[in-house]
XYZ file of C-alpha atoms in Angstrom:
474
model
C -0.107 -0.210 0.253
C 1.882 3.685 -1.033
C 1.920 6.523 0.787
C -0.765 8.110 -0.476
C -3.990 5.685 -0.260
C -1.925 4.645 3.682
C -3.582 7.766 4.750
C -6.346 8.021 2.504
C -7.290 4.720 4.549
C -6.221 6.192 7.983
C -9.156 9.715 7.547
C -11.199 7.415 6.903
C -10.672 5.566 10.088
C -10.898 8.139 12.117
C -14.126 9.015 10.300
C -15.339 5.798 10.885
C -14.531 5.621 14.718
C -16.278 9.729 15.656
C -19.248 8.161 13.936
C -19.316 5.706 16.042
C -18.445 7.732 18.828
C -21.261 10.680 18.024
C -23.391 7.919 17.505
C -22.975 5.782 21.077
C -23.115 9.147 22.901
C -26.246 9.588 21.766
C -28.643 6.255 21.252
C -25.901 5.186 24.629
C -24.407 6.995 27.749
C -26.887 9.587 27.089
C -29.575 8.298 25.679
C -31.149 9.570 29.045
C -30.798 12.778 28.908
C -31.499 12.993 24.941
C -35.787 11.628 26.336
C -35.435 14.117 28.921
C -34.619 17.281 26.768
C -37.858 18.911 27.294
C -36.535 20.467 24.137
C -37.321 17.510 22.097
C -40.145 16.834 20.282
C -39.722 13.308 19.988
C -39.803 13.087 23.603
C -42.955 15.314 24.200
C -44.198 13.077 21.838
C -43.645 10.227 23.390
C -44.630 10.907 26.577
C -48.194 11.111 25.593
C -47.928 7.662 25.398
C -46.147 6.948 28.801
C -48.495 5.963 31.543
C -45.994 8.335 34.261
C -46.541 6.249 37.430
C -48.029 8.225 40.809
C -46.644 10.399 43.454
C -48.413 9.667 46.925
C -47.973 11.316 50.372
C -46.521 9.135 53.477
C -49.914 8.002 54.403
C -50.259 6.921 49.973
C -53.030 9.427 49.230
C -52.476 9.870 46.048
C -51.596 13.149 44.898
C -51.210 13.059 41.485
C -51.987 9.369 38.741
C -52.281 9.474 34.886
C -55.989 8.841 32.886
C -57.250 7.874 29.663
C -56.739 10.281 27.064
C -58.097 10.277 22.796
C -55.621 8.924 21.343
C -54.277 6.307 22.917
C -52.360 9.136 25.287
C -52.411 9.778 29.004
C -53.027 12.288 30.498
C -52.737 14.410 34.628
C -55.339 14.358 36.993
C -54.288 15.334 40.898
C -56.822 13.766 43.298
C -56.681 16.862 46.125
C -55.203 19.612 44.256
C -55.011 23.381 46.202
C -54.233 21.499 48.836
C -50.837 19.919 47.536
C -50.554 21.787 44.207
C -46.999 23.411 45.383
C -45.152 20.871 46.272
C -47.107 18.429 43.977
C -46.553 20.681 40.836
C -48.174 19.767 37.572
C -46.761 18.048 34.129
C -49.168 19.238 30.319
C -47.217 16.408 28.291
C -48.504 18.343 24.793
C -46.353 21.701 25.786
C -43.770 19.591 27.629
C -44.178 22.182 30.554
C -43.281 21.158 34.806
C -43.810 21.831 37.689
C -43.001 20.908 41.554
C -41.814 17.283 42.143
C -43.822 16.547 38.744
C -40.507 17.758 37.399
C -37.953 16.475 39.641
C -38.974 13.419 40.067
C -40.024 13.049 36.192
C -37.304 10.543 35.179
C -38.277 8.173 37.809
C -42.312 9.312 37.343
C -42.230 8.583 33.354
C -39.625 5.278 33.874
C -36.502 6.640 32.085
C -35.637 4.776 28.504
C -32.435 3.160 28.622
C -29.961 3.165 25.445
C -30.259 -0.377 24.448
C -34.791 1.026 24.077
C -32.798 3.536 21.723
C -31.520 1.822 19.608
C -34.362 -0.829 19.314
C -37.341 2.136 18.725
C -40.872 0.839 18.896
C -38.917 -3.235 19.429
C -39.253 -1.908 23.281
C -42.513 -1.752 24.601
C -43.345 1.671 25.902
C -42.353 2.528 29.639
C -44.234 2.812 32.013
C -43.695 4.885 35.719
C -42.398 3.978 38.472
C -44.015 5.195 41.928
C -42.926 8.380 44.328
C -43.746 7.596 47.333
C -43.524 12.043 49.403
C -43.106 12.617 52.763
C -46.293 14.931 52.899
C -48.756 14.449 56.024
C -51.952 15.267 54.213
C -53.591 15.791 58.301
C -50.895 18.456 58.669
C -50.696 20.082 55.108
C -54.788 20.318 56.077
C -54.488 21.827 59.426
C -51.941 24.068 57.478
C -54.784 25.284 55.134
C -57.713 25.546 57.679
C -55.206 27.615 59.497
C -53.651 30.160 57.394
C -57.973 30.542 56.367
C -57.408 32.858 53.619
C -54.046 34.997 54.211
C -51.435 35.377 52.319
C -48.748 32.915 53.403
C -46.922 29.417 53.895
C -45.948 27.211 56.254
C -43.037 24.688 55.755
C -42.637 21.815 58.923
C -39.639 19.502 58.836
C -38.751 16.376 60.869
C -35.710 17.426 62.756
C -33.979 14.161 62.819
C -34.308 13.347 59.023
C -35.329 16.313 57.088
C -38.975 14.746 56.018
C -40.525 17.321 54.583
C -44.023 17.325 56.386
C -46.190 20.079 55.444
C -45.039 22.780 52.484
C -47.978 24.645 52.030
C -48.170 28.359 50.080
C -51.269 30.697 49.890
C -51.929 32.207 47.031
C -52.020 28.707 45.430
C -53.473 26.643 42.781
C -55.064 23.877 40.972
C -53.236 21.614 39.286
C -55.462 20.136 37.628
C -56.032 23.718 35.742
C -52.496 25.605 36.101
C -53.876 29.210 35.908
C -52.310 31.350 33.372
C -49.247 34.529 34.320
C -51.851 37.175 33.940
C -54.268 35.705 36.636
C -54.637 37.723 39.047
C -55.714 34.990 42.155
C -54.442 32.009 41.911
C -50.424 31.480 41.053
C -47.953 29.199 40.779
C -45.059 31.527 43.352
C -44.218 28.546 45.342
C -43.947 30.937 48.203
C -42.211 27.809 51.013
C -39.139 27.579 48.162
C -39.459 31.504 46.717
C -40.089 33.798 48.839
C -38.574 36.731 50.022
C -39.592 37.245 53.813
C -37.935 39.103 56.408
C -37.537 37.059 58.810
C -37.570 39.763 61.856
C -37.028 38.578 64.826
C -36.538 34.995 64.242
C -33.574 35.573 62.902
C -32.150 36.363 66.419
C -31.625 32.429 66.581
C -28.766 32.316 64.222
C -27.454 35.593 66.139
C -27.947 33.001 69.820
C -25.658 30.599 68.110
C -23.248 32.345 65.834
C -21.953 33.779 69.910
C -23.405 31.718 71.877
C -20.930 28.402 69.608
C -18.730 30.932 69.111
C -17.988 31.331 73.095
C -18.161 35.033 73.080
C -21.415 34.629 75.394
C -23.572 32.417 77.604
C -27.954 32.692 77.814
C -26.421 33.996 80.918
C -24.266 36.584 79.555
C -25.285 40.453 80.806
C -26.233 43.366 78.091
C -27.788 46.765 77.963
C -31.067 47.106 76.429
C -31.328 50.757 76.674
C -33.341 52.436 73.846
C -32.539 53.652 71.279
C -28.956 52.733 70.234
C -26.922 54.093 66.881
C -26.341 51.150 65.345
C -24.038 51.927 61.981
C -24.337 55.439 62.731
C -27.973 55.209 62.656
C -30.401 54.813 65.971
C -32.521 51.356 66.381
C -34.712 51.222 69.052
C -36.692 48.526 71.049
C -40.279 47.931 70.830
C -42.421 51.364 72.211
C -38.730 52.642 72.625
C -38.655 50.500 75.825
C -35.778 51.135 77.687
C -35.111 47.051 78.830
C -31.655 48.299 81.024
C -28.785 44.913 82.045
C -30.556 41.757 81.189
C -29.382 37.927 80.028
C -29.292 36.903 76.799
C -31.952 34.612 77.481
C -34.023 37.736 78.903
C -33.622 39.323 75.271
C -34.193 36.325 73.287
C -37.950 36.324 75.485
C -39.220 39.397 75.300
C -36.804 40.300 71.946
C -34.833 42.969 73.158
C -33.228 44.441 69.760
C -30.746 46.623 71.227
C -29.327 43.447 72.589
C -29.509 41.315 70.001
C -28.136 44.095 67.604
C -24.886 44.955 70.014
C -25.050 40.875 69.900
C -24.329 40.889 66.014
C -22.110 43.606 65.866
C -19.842 42.413 68.605
C -19.242 38.815 67.460
C -19.073 40.213 64.455
C -19.109 40.211 60.267
C -16.668 37.231 59.897
C -17.892 35.016 62.393
C -21.881 35.622 62.305
C -20.918 35.250 58.063
C -20.169 31.632 58.814
C -22.638 30.442 60.910
C -25.295 32.230 58.512
C -23.338 30.219 56.153
C -23.628 26.576 58.610
C -27.021 27.450 58.071
C -28.536 27.302 54.381
C -28.027 31.876 54.211
C -26.619 32.506 50.668
C -26.811 28.398 49.370
C -30.181 27.714 47.115
C -31.405 24.668 50.041
C -30.332 21.525 48.970
C -34.072 19.829 48.550
C -35.093 17.511 45.887
C -36.645 19.802 43.998
C -37.095 22.003 40.505
C -33.611 24.628 40.938
C -35.520 27.869 39.719
C -38.073 27.138 42.011
C -35.537 28.368 44.805
C -34.732 31.012 46.338
C -31.966 31.700 48.055
C -32.148 33.351 51.925
C -29.633 35.976 52.155
C -29.326 40.199 52.899
C -30.468 42.602 50.101
C -29.362 45.830 48.767
C -31.291 48.973 48.776
C -30.774 48.846 45.588
C -32.299 45.260 45.489
C -29.326 43.300 44.722
C -28.047 41.073 46.818
C -24.794 41.355 49.569
C -21.948 39.486 48.609
C -21.149 37.089 52.105
C -19.820 39.349 54.398
C -19.855 42.228 52.506
C -18.651 44.784 54.445
C -21.600 47.026 53.276
C -24.423 45.295 55.522
C -25.849 46.149 58.472
C -24.447 43.056 61.414
C -26.109 44.884 63.258
C -29.822 45.179 62.225
C -29.277 41.770 60.069
C -28.370 40.014 63.669
C -31.814 41.253 65.051
C -33.446 40.301 60.507
C -33.126 43.369 59.684
C -30.704 44.759 57.353
C -32.133 44.049 53.721
C -32.252 39.596 55.710
C -34.444 37.959 52.786
C -35.935 34.736 53.641
C -37.636 31.808 52.671
C -40.479 30.312 55.396
C -37.620 26.893 53.842
C -34.927 28.481 55.225
C -36.706 29.458 58.496
C -38.198 25.617 58.805
C -34.136 24.657 59.074
C -32.670 27.100 61.352
C -35.166 25.434 63.613
C -34.591 22.247 62.825
C -31.356 22.757 63.202
C -31.013 23.643 66.927
C -34.168 20.687 67.545
C -31.848 17.989 66.562
C -28.481 18.505 68.865
C -27.023 21.171 65.846
C -27.086 18.993 63.184
C -28.643 19.935 59.993
C -30.354 16.907 58.031
C -31.125 17.404 54.430
C -34.504 18.279 53.163
C -36.031 16.100 51.024
C -39.509 15.930 49.960
C -39.076 12.456 48.084
C -39.386 8.882 50.461
C -38.957 6.628 47.857
C -39.689 5.318 44.469
C -41.175 2.038 43.755
C -42.137 0.337 40.166
C -44.676 -1.505 39.090
C -43.753 -4.912 40.110
C -43.811 -3.094 43.455
C -40.521 -3.572 44.328
C -38.253 -0.017 46.410
C -35.745 0.415 43.406
C -34.412 3.955 45.793
C -34.654 4.991 48.868
C -33.787 8.853 49.623
C -31.857 7.938 52.903
C -31.339 11.252 55.683
C -27.874 12.568 55.084
C -26.099 15.549 56.817
C -26.284 18.769 55.187
C -23.867 20.505 57.751
C -22.628 20.679 61.539
C -23.702 24.325 62.034
C -22.951 24.007 66.450
C -22.227 22.183 69.382
C -24.649 20.042 70.970
C -24.217 21.854 74.016
C -25.166 25.339 72.454
C -28.014 23.990 70.505
C -29.885 22.484 74.368
C -29.428 26.362 75.526
C -30.364 28.010 72.989
C -33.133 25.611 72.572
C -33.470 26.868 76.699
C -34.321 30.492 76.057
C -36.068 29.272 73.440
C -38.363 27.547 75.225
C -38.175 30.885 77.616
C -39.913 32.402 74.458
C -43.846 30.283 74.575
C -43.439 30.210 78.540
C -43.350 33.409 79.176
C -42.623 36.208 76.140
C -43.675 36.482 73.258
C -44.520 33.255 72.050
C -47.342 31.702 74.660
C -50.176 31.770 71.629
C -48.096 28.413 70.922
C -48.441 27.183 74.268
C -49.448 23.208 74.169
C -50.138 22.503 77.543
C -48.576 18.836 78.687
C -45.926 18.930 75.719
C -42.610 21.583 75.830
C -42.583 24.439 72.226
C -39.043 26.449 71.802
C -39.640 28.861 70.074
C -39.396 32.961 68.640
C -41.083 34.959 67.487
C -41.110 37.813 65.228
C -42.020 40.876 63.241
C -41.020 42.963 60.728
C -42.259 46.665 60.372
C -43.457 46.592 55.854
C -44.764 49.629 54.123
C -43.567 53.347 54.451
C -42.443 54.487 57.170
C -45.561 54.968 60.040
C -47.060 52.279 58.247
C -49.491 49.944 60.068
C -48.610 47.034 58.456
C -46.259 43.627 59.338
C -45.200 40.805 58.182
C -45.860 38.119 61.088
C -43.507 35.093 61.548
C -43.246 32.588 64.562
C -40.159 29.647 64.049
C -40.590 26.172 66.949
C -40.190 23.019 67.353
C -41.881 20.637 69.356
C -41.501 18.539 71.844
C -38.878 20.798 72.603
C -36.861 17.526 74.960
C -37.568 15.042 71.893
C -38.077 17.363 69.147
C -39.752 15.776 66.123
C -41.417 18.897 63.954
C -39.653 22.331 63.236
C -41.977 24.616 61.563
C -42.063 28.190 60.037
C -45.100 29.826 59.408
C -44.737 33.350 57.179
C -47.752 35.413 57.290
C -47.116 38.362 53.449
C -48.927 40.403 56.120
C -50.820 42.316 58.714
C -52.332 44.926 60.097
C -50.433 45.732 63.284
C -50.626 41.865 63.722
C -47.266 40.156 65.799
C -45.184 36.779 65.312
C -47.348 36.371 68.872
C -50.855 36.997 67.433
C -50.929 35.943 63.984
C -48.422 33.404 63.212
C -48.285 31.698 66.569
C -51.494 30.882 66.631
C -51.422 28.986 62.985
C -48.044 26.730 63.790
C -49.734 25.569 66.973
C -52.645 24.329 64.877
C -50.163 21.833 62.069
C -47.690 21.220 65.741
C -50.823 19.398 66.730
C -51.996 18.029 63.922
C -48.759 16.217 63.140
C -48.667 15.414 66.630
C -51.983 13.869 67.017
C -51.029 12.188 63.822
C -47.841 10.436 65.339
C -45.378 13.484 64.517
């Protein structure tokens, strides 16, 4: 073989090899990603013929199922409608639209084809999707819906020992059997639980107390002057009603939510340490939830121009951030994670909505095992912060959540919103119970109230949901 023929033969071999590589890439190695690409028209057409698996609550209640549609196709039906619409989401195969668990668990619900089934095409039977069992509790979800009583807001409840999401309810919501258009003035697919941007108010003092005690700079008995007003970042800061408390312990400051004490504590703990503990709790990052990333918001402080501060920015007003002001914006999920970390002895578990995936033969093919997100604080710190939060419920601003013989650890929050002098507030409450053996951690946020407080508006909502969940065995 002469040299020109040899070179030509080599080129042909290389081209053939490239053809094999790229063909194998899409038909075998990356077939799943191609099949599940929402821009793939064939996938959209194929999905109409796929009987997607069910989505079920923890007790087996069917939250989503496939029903026959014209032309030997399938469509989705949601028996509980508005009650679970936000976490379950919706799937409209013909339009390639999906949200919530219908989106994030789509590959399991569809029964993803393998590379071999892609190669053999029509020779392979149409897949039947697997069933997805969630951690959601219908009794707790219903209690949240009833307790909000039409108010705009959100409730999130977690099992602090596993990270299982027991309740995720937002109002206003929508009926996922008929998702609203973007210009709807009544219904919305916006999930306040994971996408909201609430001012946490004094619920954030849990974070500040954790950083202060765990860093060794304070104890629950440390005394700080609660005079009012004081200058914080050169601007006057006053207590509620401008009450001058004088010297008080950190425990008393938590019990009665003394702003001037916690602002001083945050400034003394310092921006680097405060930022470190905020990161440990999950701030500055999207929550690690098994949910579509575009439906997850990051909890963080935001500058007056609307842009988020970089972590530890020297422009942050760390004193006001320490009391849940200073542009601090949070999701209810994040604040439930804060409560859960304290409840679980300082260890924050990764939140999750999916418990297990079961195939059509009844075999469990996937299980979500509890995993640690971060070790936020020492167990001794968690125990001390718990005692402080118990005082809030026993004799402080959170007495409305008392559960009789069940101990509750909680913290109220009331943020002023609107123009200066406005009576409008954004009430919040976080808690866990039983305080001595926590089974549920909860966060409640209400969008707007005419002069209401966290202890009078949000705490009763938390109480109703805690009662429902604890009566149900947690």
